[in-house]
Coordinates of C-alpha atoms in Angstrom, one line a residue:
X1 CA 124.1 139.7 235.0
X2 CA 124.1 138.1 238.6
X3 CA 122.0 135.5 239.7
X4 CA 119.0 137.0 241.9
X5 CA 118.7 135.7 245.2
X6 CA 115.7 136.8 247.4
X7 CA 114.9 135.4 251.1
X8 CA 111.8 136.4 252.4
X9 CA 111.8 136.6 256.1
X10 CA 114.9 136.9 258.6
X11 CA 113.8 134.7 260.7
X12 CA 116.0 131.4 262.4
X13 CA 115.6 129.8 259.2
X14 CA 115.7 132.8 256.6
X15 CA 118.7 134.3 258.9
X16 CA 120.5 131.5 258.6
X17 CA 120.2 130.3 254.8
X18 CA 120.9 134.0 253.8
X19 CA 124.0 134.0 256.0
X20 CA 125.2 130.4 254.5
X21 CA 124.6 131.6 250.9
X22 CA 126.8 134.6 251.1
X23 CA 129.3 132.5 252.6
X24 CA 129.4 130.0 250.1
X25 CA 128.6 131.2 247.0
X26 CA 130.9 133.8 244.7
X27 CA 129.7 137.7 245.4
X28 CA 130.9 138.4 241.7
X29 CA 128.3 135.6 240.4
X30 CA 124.7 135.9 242.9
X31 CA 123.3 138.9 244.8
X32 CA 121.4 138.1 247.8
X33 CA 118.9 140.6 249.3
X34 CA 116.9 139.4 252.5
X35 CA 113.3 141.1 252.5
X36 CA 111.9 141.1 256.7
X37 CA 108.8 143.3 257.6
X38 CA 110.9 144.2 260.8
X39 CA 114.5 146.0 261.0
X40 CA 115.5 143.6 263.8
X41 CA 115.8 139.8 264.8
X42 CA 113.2 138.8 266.6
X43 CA 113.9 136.1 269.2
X44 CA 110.3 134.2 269.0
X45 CA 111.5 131.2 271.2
X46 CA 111.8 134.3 273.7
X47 CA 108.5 136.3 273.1
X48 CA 106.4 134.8 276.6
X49 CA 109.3 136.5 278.3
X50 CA 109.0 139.4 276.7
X51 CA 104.9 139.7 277.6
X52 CA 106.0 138.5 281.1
X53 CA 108.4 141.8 281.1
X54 CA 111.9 140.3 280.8
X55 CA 114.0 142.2 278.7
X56 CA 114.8 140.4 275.3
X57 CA 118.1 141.3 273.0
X58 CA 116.7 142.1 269.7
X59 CA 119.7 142.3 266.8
X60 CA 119.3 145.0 264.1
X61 CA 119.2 143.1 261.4
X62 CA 121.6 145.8 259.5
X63 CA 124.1 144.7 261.7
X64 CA 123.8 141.3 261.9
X65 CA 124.4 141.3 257.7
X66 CA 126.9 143.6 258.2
X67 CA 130.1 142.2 256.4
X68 CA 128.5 139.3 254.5
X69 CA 127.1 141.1 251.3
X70 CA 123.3 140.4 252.5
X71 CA 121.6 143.3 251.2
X72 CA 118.1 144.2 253.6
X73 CA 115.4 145.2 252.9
X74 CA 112.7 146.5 255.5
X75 CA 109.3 145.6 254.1
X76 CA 106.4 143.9 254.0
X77 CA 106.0 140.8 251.1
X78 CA 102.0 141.5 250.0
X79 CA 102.5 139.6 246.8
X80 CA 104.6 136.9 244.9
X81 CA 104.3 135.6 241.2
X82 CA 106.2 132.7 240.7
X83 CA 105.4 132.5 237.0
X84 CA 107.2 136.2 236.7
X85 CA 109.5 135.7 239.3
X86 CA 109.0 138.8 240.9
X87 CA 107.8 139.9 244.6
X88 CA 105.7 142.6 245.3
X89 CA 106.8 145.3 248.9
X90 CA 105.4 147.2 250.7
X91 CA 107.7 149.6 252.6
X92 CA 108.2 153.2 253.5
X93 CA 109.2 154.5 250.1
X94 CA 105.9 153.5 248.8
X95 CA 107.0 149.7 247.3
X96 CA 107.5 147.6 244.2
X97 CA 108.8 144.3 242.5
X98 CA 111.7 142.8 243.3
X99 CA 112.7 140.5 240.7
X100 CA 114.3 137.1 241.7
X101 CA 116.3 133.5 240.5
X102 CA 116.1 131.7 243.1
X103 CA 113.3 132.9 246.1
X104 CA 113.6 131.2 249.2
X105 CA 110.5 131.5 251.4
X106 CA 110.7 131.6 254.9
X107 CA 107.8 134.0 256.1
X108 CA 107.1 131.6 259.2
X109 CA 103.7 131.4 260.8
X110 CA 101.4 133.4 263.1
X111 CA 98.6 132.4 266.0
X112 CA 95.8 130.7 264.6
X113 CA 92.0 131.7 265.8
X114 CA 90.3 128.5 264.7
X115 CA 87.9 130.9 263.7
X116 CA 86.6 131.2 267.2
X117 CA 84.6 134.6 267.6
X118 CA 86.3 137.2 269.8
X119 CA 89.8 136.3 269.8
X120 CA 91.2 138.7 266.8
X121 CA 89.3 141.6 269.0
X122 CA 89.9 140.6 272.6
X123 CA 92.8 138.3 272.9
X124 CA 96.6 138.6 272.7
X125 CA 98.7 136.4 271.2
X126 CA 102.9 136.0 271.7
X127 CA 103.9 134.6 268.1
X128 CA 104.9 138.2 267.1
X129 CA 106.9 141.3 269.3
X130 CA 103.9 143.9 268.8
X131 CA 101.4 141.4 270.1
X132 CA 103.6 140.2 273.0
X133 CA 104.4 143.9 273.6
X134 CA 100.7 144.5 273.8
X135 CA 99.8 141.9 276.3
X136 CA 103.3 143.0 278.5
X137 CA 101.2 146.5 278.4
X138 CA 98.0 145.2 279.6
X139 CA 99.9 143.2 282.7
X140 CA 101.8 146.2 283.8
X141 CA 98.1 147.8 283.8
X142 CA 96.6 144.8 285.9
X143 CA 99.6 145.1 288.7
X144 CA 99.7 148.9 288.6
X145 CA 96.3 149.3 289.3
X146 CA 97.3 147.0 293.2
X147 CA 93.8 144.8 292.6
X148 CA 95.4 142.2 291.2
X149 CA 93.9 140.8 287.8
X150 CA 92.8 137.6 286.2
X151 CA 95.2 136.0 283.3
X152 CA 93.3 133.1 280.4
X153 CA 96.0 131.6 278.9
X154 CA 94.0 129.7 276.1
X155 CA 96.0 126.7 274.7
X156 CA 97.9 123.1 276.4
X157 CA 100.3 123.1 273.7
X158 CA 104.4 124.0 274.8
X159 CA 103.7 127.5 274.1
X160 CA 100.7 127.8 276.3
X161 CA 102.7 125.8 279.2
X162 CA 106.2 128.4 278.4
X163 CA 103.8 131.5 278.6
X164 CA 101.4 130.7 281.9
X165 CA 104.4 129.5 283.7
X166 CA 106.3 133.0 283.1
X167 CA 103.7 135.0 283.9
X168 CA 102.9 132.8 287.0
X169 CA 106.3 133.1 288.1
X170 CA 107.7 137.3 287.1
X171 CA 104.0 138.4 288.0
X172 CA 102.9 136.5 291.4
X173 CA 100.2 139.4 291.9
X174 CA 98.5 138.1 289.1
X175 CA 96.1 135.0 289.0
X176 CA 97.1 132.8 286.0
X177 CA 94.6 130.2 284.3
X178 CA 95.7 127.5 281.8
X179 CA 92.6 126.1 279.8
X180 CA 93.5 122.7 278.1
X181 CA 91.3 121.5 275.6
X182 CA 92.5 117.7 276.3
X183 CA 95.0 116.8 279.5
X184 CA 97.1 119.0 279.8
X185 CA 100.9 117.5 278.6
X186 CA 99.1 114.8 276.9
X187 CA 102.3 114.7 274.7
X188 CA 104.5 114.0 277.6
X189 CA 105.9 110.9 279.2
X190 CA 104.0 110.2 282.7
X191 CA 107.1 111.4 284.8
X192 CA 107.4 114.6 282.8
X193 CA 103.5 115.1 283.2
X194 CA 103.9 114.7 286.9
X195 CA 106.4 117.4 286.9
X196 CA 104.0 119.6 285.0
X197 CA 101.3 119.4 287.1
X198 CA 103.9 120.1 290.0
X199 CA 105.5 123.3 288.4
X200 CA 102.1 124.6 287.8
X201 CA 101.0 124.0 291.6
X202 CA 103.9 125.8 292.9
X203 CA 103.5 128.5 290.9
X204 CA 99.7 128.9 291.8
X205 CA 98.7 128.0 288.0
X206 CA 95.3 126.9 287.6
X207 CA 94.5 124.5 285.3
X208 CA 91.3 123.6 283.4
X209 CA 91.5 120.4 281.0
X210 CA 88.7 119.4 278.9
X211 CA 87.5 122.4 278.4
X212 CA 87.2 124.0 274.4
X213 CA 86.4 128.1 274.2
X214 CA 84.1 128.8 272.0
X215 CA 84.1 132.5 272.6
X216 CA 86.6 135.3 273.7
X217 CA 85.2 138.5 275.3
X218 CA 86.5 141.8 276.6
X219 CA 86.6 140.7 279.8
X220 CA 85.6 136.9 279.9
X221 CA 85.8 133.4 277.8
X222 CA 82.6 131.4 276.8
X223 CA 83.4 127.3 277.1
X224 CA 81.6 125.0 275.2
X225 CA 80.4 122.9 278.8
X226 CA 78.0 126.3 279.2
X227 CA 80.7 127.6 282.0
X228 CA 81.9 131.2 281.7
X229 CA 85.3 132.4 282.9
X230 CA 86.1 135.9 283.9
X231 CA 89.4 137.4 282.8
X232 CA 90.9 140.7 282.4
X233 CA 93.7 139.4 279.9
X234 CA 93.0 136.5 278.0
X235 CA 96.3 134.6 275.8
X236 CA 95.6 132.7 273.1
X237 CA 98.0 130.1 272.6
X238 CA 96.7 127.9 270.2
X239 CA 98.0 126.9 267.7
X240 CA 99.9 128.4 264.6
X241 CA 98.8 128.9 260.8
X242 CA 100.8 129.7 257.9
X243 CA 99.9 132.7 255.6
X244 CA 97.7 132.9 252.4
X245 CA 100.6 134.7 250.9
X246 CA 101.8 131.0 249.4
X247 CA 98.6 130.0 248.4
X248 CA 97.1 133.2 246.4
X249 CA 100.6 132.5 244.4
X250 CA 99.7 129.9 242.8
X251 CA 102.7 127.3 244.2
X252 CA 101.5 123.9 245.3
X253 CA 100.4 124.1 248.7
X254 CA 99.0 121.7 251.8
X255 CA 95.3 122.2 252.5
X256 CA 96.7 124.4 256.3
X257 CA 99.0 126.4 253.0
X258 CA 102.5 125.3 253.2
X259 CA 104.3 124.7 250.5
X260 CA 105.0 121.5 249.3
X261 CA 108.4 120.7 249.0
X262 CA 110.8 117.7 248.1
X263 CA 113.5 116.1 249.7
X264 CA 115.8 119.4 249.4
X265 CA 112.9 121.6 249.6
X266 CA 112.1 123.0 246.5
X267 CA 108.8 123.9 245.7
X268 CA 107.4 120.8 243.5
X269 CA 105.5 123.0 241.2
X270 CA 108.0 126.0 241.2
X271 CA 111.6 124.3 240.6
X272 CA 113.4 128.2 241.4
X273 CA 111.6 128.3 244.9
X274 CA 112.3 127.2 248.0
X275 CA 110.1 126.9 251.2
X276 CA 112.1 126.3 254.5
X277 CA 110.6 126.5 257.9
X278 CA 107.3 126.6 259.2
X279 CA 106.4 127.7 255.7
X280 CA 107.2 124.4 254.4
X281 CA 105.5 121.0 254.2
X282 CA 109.1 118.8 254.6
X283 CA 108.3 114.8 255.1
X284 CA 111.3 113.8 257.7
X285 CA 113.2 110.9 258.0
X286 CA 110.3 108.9 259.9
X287 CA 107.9 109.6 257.0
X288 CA 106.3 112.1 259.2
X289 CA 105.6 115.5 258.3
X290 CA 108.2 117.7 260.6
X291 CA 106.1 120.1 263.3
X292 CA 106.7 123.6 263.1
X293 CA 109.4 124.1 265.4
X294 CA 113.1 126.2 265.4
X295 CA 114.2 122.5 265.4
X296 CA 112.4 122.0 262.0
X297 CA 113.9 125.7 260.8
X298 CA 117.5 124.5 261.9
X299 CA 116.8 120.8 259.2
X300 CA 115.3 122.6 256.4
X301 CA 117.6 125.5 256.5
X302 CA 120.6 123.8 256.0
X303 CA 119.6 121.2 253.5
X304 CA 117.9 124.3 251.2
X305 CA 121.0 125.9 251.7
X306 CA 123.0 122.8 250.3
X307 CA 120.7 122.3 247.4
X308 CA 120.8 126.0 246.5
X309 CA 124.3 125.7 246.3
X310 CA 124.5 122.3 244.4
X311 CA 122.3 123.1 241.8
X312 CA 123.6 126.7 241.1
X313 CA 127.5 125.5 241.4
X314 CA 127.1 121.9 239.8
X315 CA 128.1 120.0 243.3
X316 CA 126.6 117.0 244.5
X317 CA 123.6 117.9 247.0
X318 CA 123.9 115.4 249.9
X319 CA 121.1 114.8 251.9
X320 CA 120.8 116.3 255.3
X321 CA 119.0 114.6 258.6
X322 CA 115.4 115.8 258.6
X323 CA 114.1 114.8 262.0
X324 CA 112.9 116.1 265.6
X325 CA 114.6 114.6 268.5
X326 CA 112.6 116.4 271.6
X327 CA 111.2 119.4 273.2
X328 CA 112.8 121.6 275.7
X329 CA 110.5 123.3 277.5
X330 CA 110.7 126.3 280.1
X331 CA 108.5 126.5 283.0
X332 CA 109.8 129.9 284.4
X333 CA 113.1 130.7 284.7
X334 CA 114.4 128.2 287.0
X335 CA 112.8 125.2 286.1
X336 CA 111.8 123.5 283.3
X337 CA 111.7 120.1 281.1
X338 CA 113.4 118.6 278.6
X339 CA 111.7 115.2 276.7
X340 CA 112.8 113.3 273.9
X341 CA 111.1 111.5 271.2
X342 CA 111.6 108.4 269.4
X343 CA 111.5 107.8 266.0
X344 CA 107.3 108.0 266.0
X345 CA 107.6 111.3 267.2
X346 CA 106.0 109.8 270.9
X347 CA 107.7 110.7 273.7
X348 CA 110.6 108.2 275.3
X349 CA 110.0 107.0 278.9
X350 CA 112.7 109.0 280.0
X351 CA 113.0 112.8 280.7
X352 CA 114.6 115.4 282.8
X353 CA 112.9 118.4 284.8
X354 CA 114.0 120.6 286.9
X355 CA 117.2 123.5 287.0
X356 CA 119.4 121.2 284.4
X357 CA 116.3 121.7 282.0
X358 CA 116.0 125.3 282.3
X359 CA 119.5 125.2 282.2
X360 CA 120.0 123.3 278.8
X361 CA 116.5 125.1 277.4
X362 CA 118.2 128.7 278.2
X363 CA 121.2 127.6 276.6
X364 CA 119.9 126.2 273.3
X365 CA 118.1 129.5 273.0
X366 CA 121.2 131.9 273.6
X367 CA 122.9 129.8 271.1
X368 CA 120.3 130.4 269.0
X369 CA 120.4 133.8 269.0
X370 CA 124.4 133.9 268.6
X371 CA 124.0 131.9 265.5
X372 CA 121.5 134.3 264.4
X373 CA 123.8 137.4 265.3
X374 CA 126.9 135.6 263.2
X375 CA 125.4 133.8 260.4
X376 CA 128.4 133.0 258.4
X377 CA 130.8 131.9 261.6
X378 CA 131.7 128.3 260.9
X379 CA 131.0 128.0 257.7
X380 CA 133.4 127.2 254.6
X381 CA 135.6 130.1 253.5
X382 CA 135.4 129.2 249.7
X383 CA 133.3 130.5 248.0
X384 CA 131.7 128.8 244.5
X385 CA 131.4 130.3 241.5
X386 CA 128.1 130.3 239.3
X387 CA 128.3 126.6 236.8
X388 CA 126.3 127.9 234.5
X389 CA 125.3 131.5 233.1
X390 CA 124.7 133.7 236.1
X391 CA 120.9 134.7 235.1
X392 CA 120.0 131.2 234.0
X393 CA 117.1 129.8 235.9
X394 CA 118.2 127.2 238.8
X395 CA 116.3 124.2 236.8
X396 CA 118.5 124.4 233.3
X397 CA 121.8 124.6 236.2
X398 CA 123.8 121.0 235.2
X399 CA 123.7 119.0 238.4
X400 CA 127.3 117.2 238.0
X401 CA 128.2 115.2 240.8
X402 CA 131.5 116.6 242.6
X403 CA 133.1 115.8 245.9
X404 CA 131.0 116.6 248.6
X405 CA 131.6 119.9 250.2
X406 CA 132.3 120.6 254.1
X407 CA 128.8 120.4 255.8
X408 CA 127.5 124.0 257.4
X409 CA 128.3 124.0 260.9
X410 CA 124.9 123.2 262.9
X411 CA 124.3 126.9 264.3
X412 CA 120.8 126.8 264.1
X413 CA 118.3 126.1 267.5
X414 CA 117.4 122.3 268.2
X415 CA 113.7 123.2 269.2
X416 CA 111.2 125.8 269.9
X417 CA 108.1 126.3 271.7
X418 CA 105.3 125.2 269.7
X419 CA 101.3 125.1 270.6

């Protein structure tokens, strides 16, 4: 019997460790089946573009597998039991269990509310393609109708700077509003703040700092100062949460429900799963808890991937970097800013702005999605066989140390916007 492999979500991170596995391990040992609620790749670093009404590539997933031995399947997860190692789908052909070895979880996040009334009813959000479809509806309404029309974008974070500067910039009819709860950049050097606060002047992007909502409305947002501020679209941006999906499991989870995970990211109360992702709660190499980020996909991809493979093929699991470097941020399509970090995670003096950025930010995301499109390019051609029975679970798999094996080639994105 072959060893049961199942990756939930085909995300950057679930794309890519389903792509390494079928690379590297025996097809005559392990059968890998990817379980995504969507047929296609969705480019999330790109979906502010897509509500500003750029056209954005989306990769059937079929064809991205094509050729690896990654069996898809188009369904939503509604259930898993780690104690009968099965997963419960919901899918066109009415459903059922899918029975695993080894489950790695990468189901990702989605906008948070904060539980602030309204914003499930009245607001749109851009951390999924139907949302972000949604809102790029409601603006082609605003600038058909010749009035013009009045955009909230709720949120100072990177994704609520990405999103008000491309809609500031592809729809100039419309009037764009960024509400910052603190200063707006706070996470910024000074000179990359400065640029900010430039970019959104020239783009006619008003911003409001200091100011919480405490309310979303059909066609207005209710502040906490007592101020009210009309809008006939309203974005929430901030912030993203983590499904209940982990936590009604029963695996170990963090108090916001990711799953806690070691060094390789295995699940510390389930040894056969693996959390990579934002789904997982991975300490990095500062002692820091990584952010939820592509960047933070890219780490713990690879290093589950390696451990997978160690502990199912008896190899020596080395230990990958776990760390974020910087932020690369777009502020429309021609400008934008790239800052590093230090070791703290707080931002280095340093940074650059400008064409370059959008330049370097546009590329890291095309490469993204090339990676995404080819996950086994790069990768070793030999593939392992199984070093112990092929059903057995992963935590009675002999972990002899062998040579270390040729690291994956880094073909995962180095950051992504996050609120």
């Amino acid at each position: 019997m072959k060893h049961r492999i199942v990756v939930l979500g085909a995300g950057y991170a679930g794309t890519y460790v389903a792509g390494t596995l079928a690379r590297r391990l025996a097809p005559a040992d392990t059968e890998i089946t990817v379980v995504n609620a969507e047929p296609d790749f969705v480019q999330r670093m790109r979906l502010h573009q897509l509500a500003a009404g750029q056209e954005i590539a989306a990769p059937r997933l079929a064809d991205v597998f094509a050729g690896t031995a990654v069996q898809l399947r188009v369904g939503r997860v509604t259930a898993v039991d780690p104690d009968r190692r099965v997963v419960a789908v919901a899918d066109t052909d009415g459903g059922g269990e899918l029975g695993y070895d080894t489950l790695l979880y990468a189901l990702g996040s989605h906008g948070a509310d904060h539980g602030v009334p309204g914003v499930a009813e009245h607001a749109f959000d851009i951390s999924a393609r139907p949302s972000a479809r949604r809102l790029r509806e409601r603006l082609d309404r605003l600038e058909e109708r010749g009035e013009g029309g009045r955009v909230l974008v709720v949120g100072e974070g990177l994704t609520g700077i990405e999103t008000a500067t491309e809609i500031a910039e592809s729809r100039p009819g419309l009037s764009v509003t960024l509400i910052a709860r603190g200063e707006l950049g706070a996470a910024l050097s000074a000179g990359a703040r400065g640029h900010l606060r430039e970019a959104c002047a020239r783009l006619a992007v008003t911003v409001v700092e200091h100011t919480s909502v405490e309310a979303v409305e059909a066609t207005r947002v209710l502040c906490s100062d007592g101020s009210v501020l009309a809008s006939d679209a309203t974005v929430w941006t901030a912030g993203f949460v983590v499904g209940p999906l982990a936590a009604a499991s029963g695996l170990e989870v963090t108090d916001d429900g990711r799953i806690t995970v070691d060094r390789t990211m295995r699940s510390v109360s389930h040894p056969d799963v693996f959390a990579v992702g934002d789904s997982a709660y991975a300490v990095g190499d500062n002692g820091r808890p990584l952010p939820m980020s592509c960047a933070s996909a890219g780490y713990t991809g690879r290093q589950a991937a390696d451990a997978v493979v160690g502990r199912l093929t008896g190899r020596e699991i080395p230990n990958g970097k776990l760390e974020y470097v910087g932020n690369h941020i777009s502020l429309g399509r021609l400008d934008g800013i790239v800052q590093m970090v230090d070791k703290e995670g707080r931002a280095k003096p340093r940074f650059m702005g400008g064409r370059k950025a959008a330049r370097i930010k546009n590329g890291i995301v095309g490469m993204a999605l090339w990676a995404t499109s080819h996950p086994t390019f790069g990768l070793p051609k030999r593939k392992h066989r199984l070093a112990a029975p092929q059903n057995a679970p992963v935590e009675n798999v002999p972990a002899e140390n062998a040579p270390e094996e040729k690291a994956p080639a880094e073909n995962a994105p180095a950051e992504k916007a996050v609120a």
